[in-house]
Amino acid sequence: MNYISLIEELKKRGSVPGLDAIEGLLEELGHPEDNLKIVHIAGTNGKGSIFAYLSSILIAAGFKVGRYISPTISCYEERFQINGKYITKDKLARLYNIVEEAMKREEEKTGLKPTLFEVETAISFLYFKEEEVDYALIEVGMGGRMDATNVIRHPELTVISSISYDHQAFLGDTLEEISWQKAGIIKESCPVVLSENSDEVCKVIEQEAKKKRVKCIEIEPTDYEVLSETPYGSTFLWKEQRYETKLPGRHQVSNAVTALAASEYLFHKDYEKNNARKAIAKKLDEMNVKSAQQGGIIRTCWPGRLEVLKKEPLFYRDGAHNPDGAKKLAAFLQKYFTNKKIIYIMGVLKDKEYKKMLRYLMPMAKEVYVFKPNNERGLSAQILADTIKEVADVSVTIESDVNAAVFRALDTAKPDDVLVACGSLSFMEEMEDIL
């Protein structure tokens, strides 16, 4: 069975919170995760952006960096990458064969059947161990405490991004309950870097850090100063250093500062252990670190997050898929495009709070083109259209898929209009090149 066929089989197992299956699988594989220097991140929004920044900074400093990402936009192999290069199909096929044999042994012993996400997590550990990466950046899939990635026993650092409402059926109905689940990745072996968050979120994370007897490095709005913002990026000051990011939106400055704080800790820890770096004068090493941080931030790109696909008409692609993401997208559009015609291209998943998302997004909408994502969780385009009509008096057109919606919107848009494809990351891999 090739790995594409195996993936389709594994998809049928759905999502099963808990660590028993992944623990058993990793036992069969010799626990490759124990041989990695891992940075582990949980949160509702901003995980990918923070790790895009952190990866870019570490690469600029000369490190070999592995990233495990899900979901992806360009292709399946994008999930497993080293220094920005995707795993080859041949390597991925070989690793899938290894893991498939381990799955069979596990099932014979315990009867447990790992899910697709658990298998992908195991593959990422195997791949990064084989390639001897300096750092492996691992994103939680959902929650944290019961997520498959939480088999990591001794991370170098944990990071908590922005926390808001999402996956309530699994994580709880309050921010405190959701935060408690996310805080489950905090380990006694290392501190946690906490992004800007509400007081109730911070309190839960602080309590967990105290319980684990580790430092909580909190990012606050007073830690940095925004110098300028444009629809294409921002400049800001952090610890008396000037940085420029090409990721638009005020929230991306906050994400960048979170990554900078994480990199600061990692650089300091590496310096204390790395004889080659300790041979360099401390002052010169600090200059090299600052250069890597500045270069890493400005070179960071992260597809699907207020990504500019076209400039005339201006076309953004954004993965806003929950109320908090929609709120941030709406704030960005209101700041820069109050006098522009906003045209949305939308597909959402039926298990998301799409009604709340629409309340943030629709006040600016002039036209909306909707479709059902090619996903078993995809919401009917007709239901989405009807819900939009309940929220706003706006023209809504139903299309067969994302590309039909994109080309229809582009065909009707004028050069000074603003188009925004949003609602889910799940359909972005299907989007054809519009340039």
PDB file of N, CA and C in Angstrom, residues 115-159:
ATOM      1  N   THR A 115      -4.387   7.246  14.833  1.00  0.00           N
ATOM      2  CA  THR A 115      -5.059   8.084  13.837  1.00  0.00           C
ATOM      3  C   THR A 115      -4.025   8.648  12.867  1.00  0.00           C
ATOM      4  N   LEU A 116      -4.519   9.318  11.825  1.00  0.00           N
ATOM      5  CA  LEU A 116      -3.616   9.934  10.850  1.00  0.00           C
ATOM      6  C   LEU A 116      -2.707  10.957  11.519  1.00  0.00           C
ATOM      7  N   PHE A 117      -3.276  11.821  12.381  1.00  0.00           N
ATOM      8  CA  PHE A 117      -2.451  12.837  13.022  1.00  0.00           C
ATOM      9  C   PHE A 117      -1.377  12.205  13.912  1.00  0.00           C
ATOM     10  N   GLU A 118      -1.709  11.114  14.575  1.00  0.00           N
ATOM     11  CA  GLU A 118      -0.720  10.428  15.413  1.00  0.00           C
ATOM     12  C   GLU A 118       0.398   9.833  14.558  1.00  0.00           C
ATOM     13  N   VAL A 119       0.026   9.263  13.425  1.00  0.00           N
ATOM     14  CA  VAL A 119       1.027   8.698  12.506  1.00  0.00           C
ATOM     15  C   VAL A 119       1.923   9.804  11.957  1.00  0.00           C
ATOM     16  N   GLU A 120       1.322  10.925  11.557  1.00  0.00           N
ATOM     17  CA  GLU A 120       2.117  12.049  11.040  1.00  0.00           C
ATOM     18  C   GLU A 120       3.064  12.593  12.111  1.00  0.00           C
ATOM     19  N   THR A 121       2.600  12.641  13.349  1.00  0.00           N
ATOM     20  CA  THR A 121       3.449  13.102  14.442  1.00  0.00           C
ATOM     21  C   THR A 121       4.659  12.187  14.605  1.00  0.00           C
ATOM     22  N   ALA A 122       4.414  10.884  14.566  1.00  0.00           N
ATOM     23  CA  ALA A 122       5.514   9.919  14.677  1.00  0.00           C
ATOM     24  C   ALA A 122       6.496  10.064  13.520  1.00  0.00           C
ATOM     25  N   ILE A 123       5.970  10.258  12.318  1.00  0.00           N
ATOM     26  CA  ILE A 123       6.837  10.431  11.141  1.00  0.00           C
ATOM     27  C   ILE A 123       7.706  11.672  11.294  1.00  0.00           C
ATOM     28  N   SER A 124       7.130  12.756  11.808  1.00  0.00           N
ATOM     29  CA  SER A 124       7.926  13.979  11.980  1.00  0.00           C
ATOM     30  C   SER A 124       9.096  13.729  12.925  1.00  0.00           C
ATOM     31  N   PHE A 125       8.847  13.005  14.013  1.00  0.00           N
ATOM     32  CA  PHE A 125       9.926  12.703  14.957  1.00  0.00           C
ATOM     33  C   PHE A 125      11.011  11.853  14.299  1.00  0.00           C
ATOM     34  N   LEU A 126      10.587  10.842  13.557  1.00  0.00           N
ATOM     35  CA  LEU A 126      11.551   9.970  12.866  1.00  0.00           C
ATOM     36  C   LEU A 126      12.392  10.757  11.868  1.00  0.00           C
ATOM     37  N   TYR A 127      11.728  11.574  11.075  1.00  0.00           N
ATOM     38  CA  TYR A 127      12.400  12.347  10.035  1.00  0.00           C
ATOM     39  C   TYR A 127      13.421  13.312  10.632  1.00  0.00           C
ATOM     40  N   PHE A 128      13.016  14.041  11.646  1.00  0.00           N
ATOM     41  CA  PHE A 128      13.912  15.026  12.233  1.00  0.00           C
ATOM     42  C   PHE A 128      15.089  14.363  12.960  1.00  0.00           C
ATOM     43  N   LYS A 129      14.843  13.196  13.544  1.00  0.00           N
ATOM     44  CA  LYS A 129      15.948  12.471  14.170  1.00  0.00           C
ATOM     45  C   LYS A 129      16.943  11.994  13.115  1.00  0.00           C
ATOM     46  N   GLU A 130      16.435  11.393  12.029  1.00  0.00           N
ATOM     47  CA  GLU A 130      17.304  10.907  10.952  1.00  0.00           C
ATOM     48  C   GLU A 130      18.158  12.028  10.374  1.00  0.00           C
ATOM     49  N   GLU A 131      17.545  13.204  10.190  1.00  0.00           N
ATOM     50  CA  GLU A 131      18.230  14.328   9.556  1.00  0.00           C
ATOM     51  C   GLU A 131      19.055  15.147  10.549  1.00  0.00           C
ATOM     52  N   GLU A 132      19.027  14.763  11.814  1.00  0.00           N
ATOM     53  CA  GLU A 132      19.832  15.396  12.866  1.00  0.00           C
ATOM     54  C   GLU A 132      19.644  16.911  12.893  1.00  0.00           C
ATOM     55  N   VAL A 133      18.385  17.334  12.992  1.00  0.00           N
ATOM     56  CA  VAL A 133      18.117  18.765  13.071  1.00  0.00           C
ATOM     57  C   VAL A 133      18.601  19.308  14.416  1.00  0.00           C
ATOM     58  N   ASP A 134      18.910  20.591  14.433  1.00  0.00           N
ATOM     59  CA  ASP A 134      19.305  21.235  15.690  1.00  0.00           C
ATOM     60  C   ASP A 134      18.088  21.515  16.567  1.00  0.00           C
ATOM     61  N   TYR A 135      16.990  21.910  15.920  1.00  0.00           N
ATOM     62  CA  TYR A 135      15.744  22.162  16.632  1.00  0.00           C
ATOM     63  C   TYR A 135      14.578  21.601  15.818  1.00  0.00           C
ATOM     64  N   ALA A 136      13.608  21.044  16.529  1.00  0.00           N
ATOM     65  CA  ALA A 136      12.362  20.593  15.899  1.00  0.00           C
ATOM     66  C   ALA A 136      11.230  21.429  16.472  1.00  0.00           C
ATOM     67  N   LEU A 137      10.502  22.125  15.604  1.00  0.00           N
ATOM     68  CA  LEU A 137       9.385  22.972  16.018  1.00  0.00           C
ATOM     69  C   LEU A 137       8.095  22.190  15.775  1.00  0.00           C
ATOM     70  N   ILE A 138       7.396  21.886  16.857  1.00  0.00           N
ATOM     71  CA  ILE A 138       6.241  20.986  16.798  1.00  0.00           C
ATOM     72  C   ILE A 138       4.981  21.713  17.251  1.00  0.00           C
ATOM     73  N   GLU A 139       3.973  21.746  16.371  1.00  0.00           N
ATOM     74  CA  GLU A 139       2.698  22.399  16.679  1.00  0.00           C
ATOM     75  C   GLU A 139       1.677  21.393  17.187  1.00  0.00           C
ATOM     76  N   VAL A 140       0.986  21.767  18.258  1.00  0.00           N
ATOM     77  CA  VAL A 140      -0.139  20.980  18.745  1.00  0.00           C
ATOM     78  C   VAL A 140      -1.231  20.960  17.677  1.00  0.00           C
ATOM     79  N   GLY A 141      -1.917  19.832  17.554  1.00  0.00           N
ATOM     80  CA  GLY A 141      -3.027  19.748  16.615  1.00  0.00           C
ATOM     81  C   GLY A 141      -4.287  20.387  17.181  1.00  0.00           C
ATOM     82  N   MET A 142      -4.716  19.917  18.355  1.00  0.00           N
ATOM     83  CA  MET A 142      -5.896  20.474  19.010  1.00  0.00           C
ATOM     84  C   MET A 142      -5.724  20.379  20.522  1.00  0.00           C
ATOM     85  N   GLY A 143      -5.940  21.481  21.203  1.00  0.00           N
ATOM     86  CA  GLY A 143      -5.832  21.485  22.663  1.00  0.00           C
ATOM     87  C   GLY A 143      -4.391  21.496  23.108  1.00  0.00           C
ATOM     88  N   GLY A 144      -3.961  20.408  23.722  1.00  0.00           N
ATOM     89  CA  GLY A 144      -2.600  20.328  24.229  1.00  0.00           C
ATOM     90  C   GLY A 144      -2.438  19.144  25.160  1.00  0.00           C
ATOM     91  N   ARG A 145      -3.215  19.128  26.232  1.00  0.00           N
ATOM     92  CA  ARG A 145      -3.071  18.096  27.257  1.00  0.00           C
ATOM     93  C   ARG A 145      -3.237  16.689  26.694  1.00  0.00           C
ATOM     94  N   MET A 146      -4.257  16.492  25.864  1.00  0.00           N
ATOM     95  CA  MET A 146      -4.529  15.175  25.300  1.00  0.00           C
ATOM     96  C   MET A 146      -4.151  15.076  23.825  1.00  0.00           C
ATOM     97  N   ASP A 147      -3.403  16.049  23.321  1.00  0.00           N
ATOM     98  CA  ASP A 147      -2.989  16.048  21.912  1.00  0.00           C
ATOM     99  C   ASP A 147      -1.846  15.067  21.705  1.00  0.00           C
ATOM    100  N   ALA A 148      -1.797  14.462  20.518  1.00  0.00           N
ATOM    101  CA  ALA A 148      -0.774  13.454  20.217  1.00  0.00           C
ATOM    102  C   ALA A 148       0.647  13.991  20.394  1.00  0.00           C
ATOM    103  N   THR A 149       0.846  15.269  20.140  1.00  0.00           N
ATOM    104  CA  THR A 149       2.201  15.826  20.272  1.00  0.00           C
ATOM    105  C   THR A 149       2.655  15.932  21.724  1.00  0.00           C
ATOM    106  N   ASN A 150       1.737  15.757  22.666  1.00  0.00           N
ATOM    107  CA  ASN A 150       2.102  15.933  24.066  1.00  0.00           C
ATOM    108  C   ASN A 150       2.814  14.726  24.667  1.00  0.00           C
ATOM    109  N   VAL A 151       3.284  13.844  23.804  1.00  0.00           N
ATOM    110  CA  VAL A 151       4.181  12.771  24.250  1.00  0.00           C
ATOM    111  C   VAL A 151       5.591  13.307  24.494  1.00  0.00           C
ATOM    112  N   ILE A 152       5.839  14.533  24.082  1.00  0.00           N
ATOM    113  CA  ILE A 152       7.162  15.146  24.263  1.00  0.00           C
ATOM    114  C   ILE A 152       7.419  15.312  25.755  1.00  0.00           C
ATOM    115  N   ARG A 153       8.468  14.657  26.251  1.00  0.00           N
ATOM    116  CA  ARG A 153       8.707  14.650  27.690  1.00  0.00           C
ATOM    117  C   ARG A 153       9.658  15.741  28.156  1.00  0.00           C
ATOM    118  N   HIS A 154      10.617  16.074  27.315  1.00  0.00           N
ATOM    119  CA  HIS A 154      11.638  17.037  27.742  1.00  0.00           C
ATOM    120  C   HIS A 154      11.890  18.082  26.651  1.00  0.00           C
ATOM    121  N   PRO A 155      10.946  18.971  26.413  1.00  0.00           N
ATOM    122  CA  PRO A 155      11.152  20.012  25.390  1.00  0.00           C
ATOM    123  C   PRO A 155      12.224  21.011  25.818  1.00  0.00           C
ATOM    124  N   GLU A 156      12.799  21.666  24.836  1.00  0.00           N
ATOM    125  CA  GLU A 156      13.722  22.764  25.133  1.00  0.00           C
ATOM    126  C   GLU A 156      12.948  23.979  25.636  1.00  0.00           C
ATOM    127  N   LEU A 157      11.744  24.153  25.101  1.00  0.00           N
ATOM    128  CA  LEU A 157      10.928  25.322  25.427  1.00  0.00           C
ATOM    129  C   LEU A 157       9.492  25.024  25.030  1.00  0.00           C
ATOM    130  N   THR A 158       8.537  25.559  25.792  1.00  0.00           N
ATOM    131  CA  THR A 158       7.142  25.508  25.361  1.00  0.00           C
ATOM    132  C   THR A 158       6.653  26.934  25.130  1.00  0.00           C
ATOM    133  N   VAL A 159       5.704  27.070  24.220  1.00  0.00           N
ATOM    134  CA  VAL A 159       5.161  28.377  23.850  1.00  0.00           C
ATOM    135  C   VAL A 159       3.634  28.256  23.818  1.00  0.00           C
TER     136      VAL A 159
END
